[in-house]
Amino acid sequence: MTVPETYGLGPIEVKAISADGVEMVAPLTGSGFGVSGCAGGGGVSSEGSGGVELRCDEGPAATINDTMSLQVVELRGNAAVLRIEPAG
């Protein structure tokens, strides 16, 4: 999924969907990364490149880079409904 450049992420790729949540990866396009609201982690090199891995469960939305809201709305077997929108 391609997201607006202002979110600080390149295209988000879903790696796995399970009954426990959704695992995603995305390249970073900015010099930092912050997430609150779902399990997350990642790394940023000194050049500002790198990537991030996220694992989010169904439920409340996560806020990414203070600009993007990402919510796993529903898990349906091997499919998931995600909502991505501006934070706030």
PDB file of C-alpha atoms in Angstrom:
ATOM      1  CA  MET A   1       0.000   0.000   0.000  1.00  0.00           C
ATOM      2  CA  THR A   2       1.400   3.354  -0.966  1.00  0.00           C
ATOM      3  CA  VAL A   3       0.902   6.092   1.637  1.00  0.00           C
ATOM      4  CA  PRO A   4       1.437   9.871   1.335  1.00  0.00           C
ATOM      5  CA  GLU A   5       5.101  10.892   1.550  1.00  0.00           C
ATOM      6  CA  THR A   6       4.289  13.178   4.493  1.00  0.00           C
ATOM      7  CA  TYR A   7       3.777  10.049   6.656  1.00  0.00           C
ATOM      8  CA  GLY A   8       7.521   9.338   6.514  1.00  0.00           C
ATOM      9  CA  LEU A   9       7.083   5.823   5.148  1.00  0.00           C
ATOM     10  CA  GLY A  10       7.425   4.223   1.749  1.00  0.00           C
ATOM     11  CA  PRO A  11       4.964   1.564   0.584  1.00  0.00           C
ATOM     12  CA  ILE A  12       3.668  -0.627   3.419  1.00  0.00           C
ATOM     13  CA  GLU A  13       3.889  -4.364   2.734  1.00  0.00           C
ATOM     14  CA  VAL A  14       1.789  -6.850   4.695  1.00  0.00           C
ATOM     15  CA  LYS A  15       4.058  -9.790   5.560  1.00  0.00           C
ATOM     16  CA  ALA A  16       1.630 -11.977   7.529  1.00  0.00           C
ATOM     17  CA  ILE A  17      -1.935 -12.057   8.806  1.00  0.00           C
ATOM     18  CA  SER A  18      -2.880 -14.288  11.715  1.00  0.00           C
ATOM     19  CA  ALA A  19      -5.609 -14.541  14.333  1.00  0.00           C
ATOM     20  CA  ASP A  20      -3.285 -12.467  16.553  1.00  0.00           C
ATOM     21  CA  GLY A  21      -2.730  -9.517  14.210  1.00  0.00           C
ATOM     22  CA  VAL A  22      -1.033  -8.156  11.101  1.00  0.00           C
ATOM     23  CA  GLU A  23       2.719  -7.974  10.499  1.00  0.00           C
ATOM     24  CA  MET A  24       3.876  -5.197   8.165  1.00  0.00           C
ATOM     25  CA  VAL A  25       7.137  -3.716   6.922  1.00  0.00           C
ATOM     26  CA  ALA A  26       7.876  -0.353   5.299  1.00  0.00           C
ATOM     27  CA  PRO A  27      10.962   1.596   4.265  1.00  0.00           C
ATOM     28  CA  LEU A  28      11.545   4.877   6.080  1.00  0.00           C
ATOM     29  CA  THR A  29      11.673   8.004   3.959  1.00  0.00           C
ATOM     30  CA  GLY A  30      12.513  10.439   6.756  1.00  0.00           C
ATOM     31  CA  SER A  31      15.211  10.718   9.395  1.00  0.00           C
ATOM     32  CA  GLY A  32      13.195   9.333  12.309  1.00  0.00           C
ATOM     33  CA  PHE A  33      10.374   7.051  13.298  1.00  0.00           C
ATOM     34  CA  GLY A  34       7.860   6.975  16.118  1.00  0.00           C
ATOM     35  CA  VAL A  35       4.894   4.719  16.843  1.00  0.00           C
ATOM     36  CA  SER A  36       2.394   4.538  19.670  1.00  0.00           C
ATOM     37  CA  GLY A  37      -0.535   2.213  20.050  1.00  0.00           C
ATOM     38  CA  CYS A  38       0.687  -1.090  18.575  1.00  0.00           C
ATOM     39  CA  ALA A  39       3.784  -3.227  18.825  1.00  0.00           C
ATOM     40  CA  GLY A  40       6.506  -1.753  16.658  1.00  0.00           C
ATOM     41  CA  GLY A  41      10.181  -1.430  16.137  1.00  0.00           C
ATOM     42  CA  GLY A  42      12.737  -0.684  13.491  1.00  0.00           C
ATOM     43  CA  GLY A  43      15.976   1.001  12.747  1.00  0.00           C
ATOM     44  CA  VAL A  44      17.234   4.137  11.089  1.00  0.00           C
ATOM     45  CA  SER A  45      20.724   4.475   9.695  1.00  0.00           C
ATOM     46  CA  SER A  46      22.745   7.684   9.979  1.00  0.00           C
ATOM     47  CA  GLU A  47      21.803   8.492   6.362  1.00  0.00           C
ATOM     48  CA  GLY A  48      18.121   8.495   7.282  1.00  0.00           C
ATOM     49  CA  SER A  49      17.368   5.257   5.439  1.00  0.00           C
ATOM     50  CA  GLY A  50      16.275   1.952   6.854  1.00  0.00           C
ATOM     51  CA  GLY A  51      13.000   0.272   7.520  1.00  0.00           C
ATOM     52  CA  VAL A  52      10.470  -0.529  10.177  1.00  0.00           C
ATOM     53  CA  GLU A  53       8.525  -3.623  11.167  1.00  0.00           C
ATOM     54  CA  LEU A  54       5.095  -3.296  12.773  1.00  0.00           C
ATOM     55  CA  ARG A  55       2.799  -5.856  14.318  1.00  0.00           C
ATOM     56  CA  CYS A  56      -0.673  -4.561  15.118  1.00  0.00           C
ATOM     57  CA  ASP A  57      -3.657  -6.332  16.636  1.00  0.00           C
ATOM     58  CA  GLU A  58      -7.301  -5.694  15.856  1.00  0.00           C
ATOM     59  CA  GLY A  59      -8.512  -2.745  17.870  1.00  0.00           C
ATOM     60  CA  PRO A  60      -7.424   0.801  18.629  1.00  0.00           C
ATOM     61  CA  ALA A  61      -5.467   2.736  16.018  1.00  0.00           C
ATOM     62  CA  ALA A  62      -1.724   3.263  16.208  1.00  0.00           C
ATOM     63  CA  THR A  63      -0.232   6.692  15.549  1.00  0.00           C
ATOM     64  CA  ILE A  64       2.871   6.642  13.352  1.00  0.00           C
ATOM     65  CA  ASN A  65       5.275   9.599  13.102  1.00  0.00           C
ATOM     66  CA  ASP A  66       2.550  11.780  14.686  1.00  0.00           C
ATOM     67  CA  THR A  67       1.024  12.069  11.210  1.00  0.00           C
ATOM     68  CA  MET A  68      -0.588   8.728  10.296  1.00  0.00           C
ATOM     69  CA  SER A  69      -3.267   6.632  11.961  1.00  0.00           C
ATOM     70  CA  LEU A  70      -3.184   2.880  11.232  1.00  0.00           C
ATOM     71  CA  GLN A  71      -5.915   0.598  12.532  1.00  0.00           C
ATOM     72  CA  VAL A  72      -6.554  -3.106  12.076  1.00  0.00           C
ATOM     73  CA  VAL A  73     -10.336  -2.869  11.859  1.00  0.00           C
ATOM     74  CA  GLU A  74     -11.065  -6.572  11.407  1.00  0.00           C
ATOM     75  CA  LEU A  75      -9.259  -9.881  10.964  1.00  0.00           C
ATOM     76  CA  ARG A  76     -10.986 -12.341   8.611  1.00  0.00           C
ATOM     77  CA  GLY A  77      -9.015 -15.588   8.489  1.00  0.00           C
ATOM     78  CA  ASN A  78      -6.129 -14.862   6.128  1.00  0.00           C
ATOM     79  CA  ALA A  79      -7.389 -11.343   5.308  1.00  0.00           C
ATOM     80  CA  ALA A  80      -7.462  -8.090   7.246  1.00  0.00           C
ATOM     81  CA  VAL A  81      -9.260  -4.768   6.944  1.00  0.00           C
ATOM     82  CA  LEU A  82      -6.875  -1.880   7.593  1.00  0.00           C
ATOM     83  CA  ARG A  83      -7.759   1.804   7.974  1.00  0.00           C
ATOM     84  CA  ILE A  84      -4.999   4.296   7.181  1.00  0.00           C
ATOM     85  CA  GLU A  85      -5.733   8.000   7.491  1.00  0.00           C
ATOM     86  CA  PRO A  86      -4.181  11.232   8.752  1.00  0.00           C
ATOM     87  CA  ALA A  87      -3.670  11.261  12.528  1.00  0.00           C
ATOM     88  CA  GLY A  88      -5.805  13.518  14.654  1.00  0.00           C
TER      89      GLY A  88
END
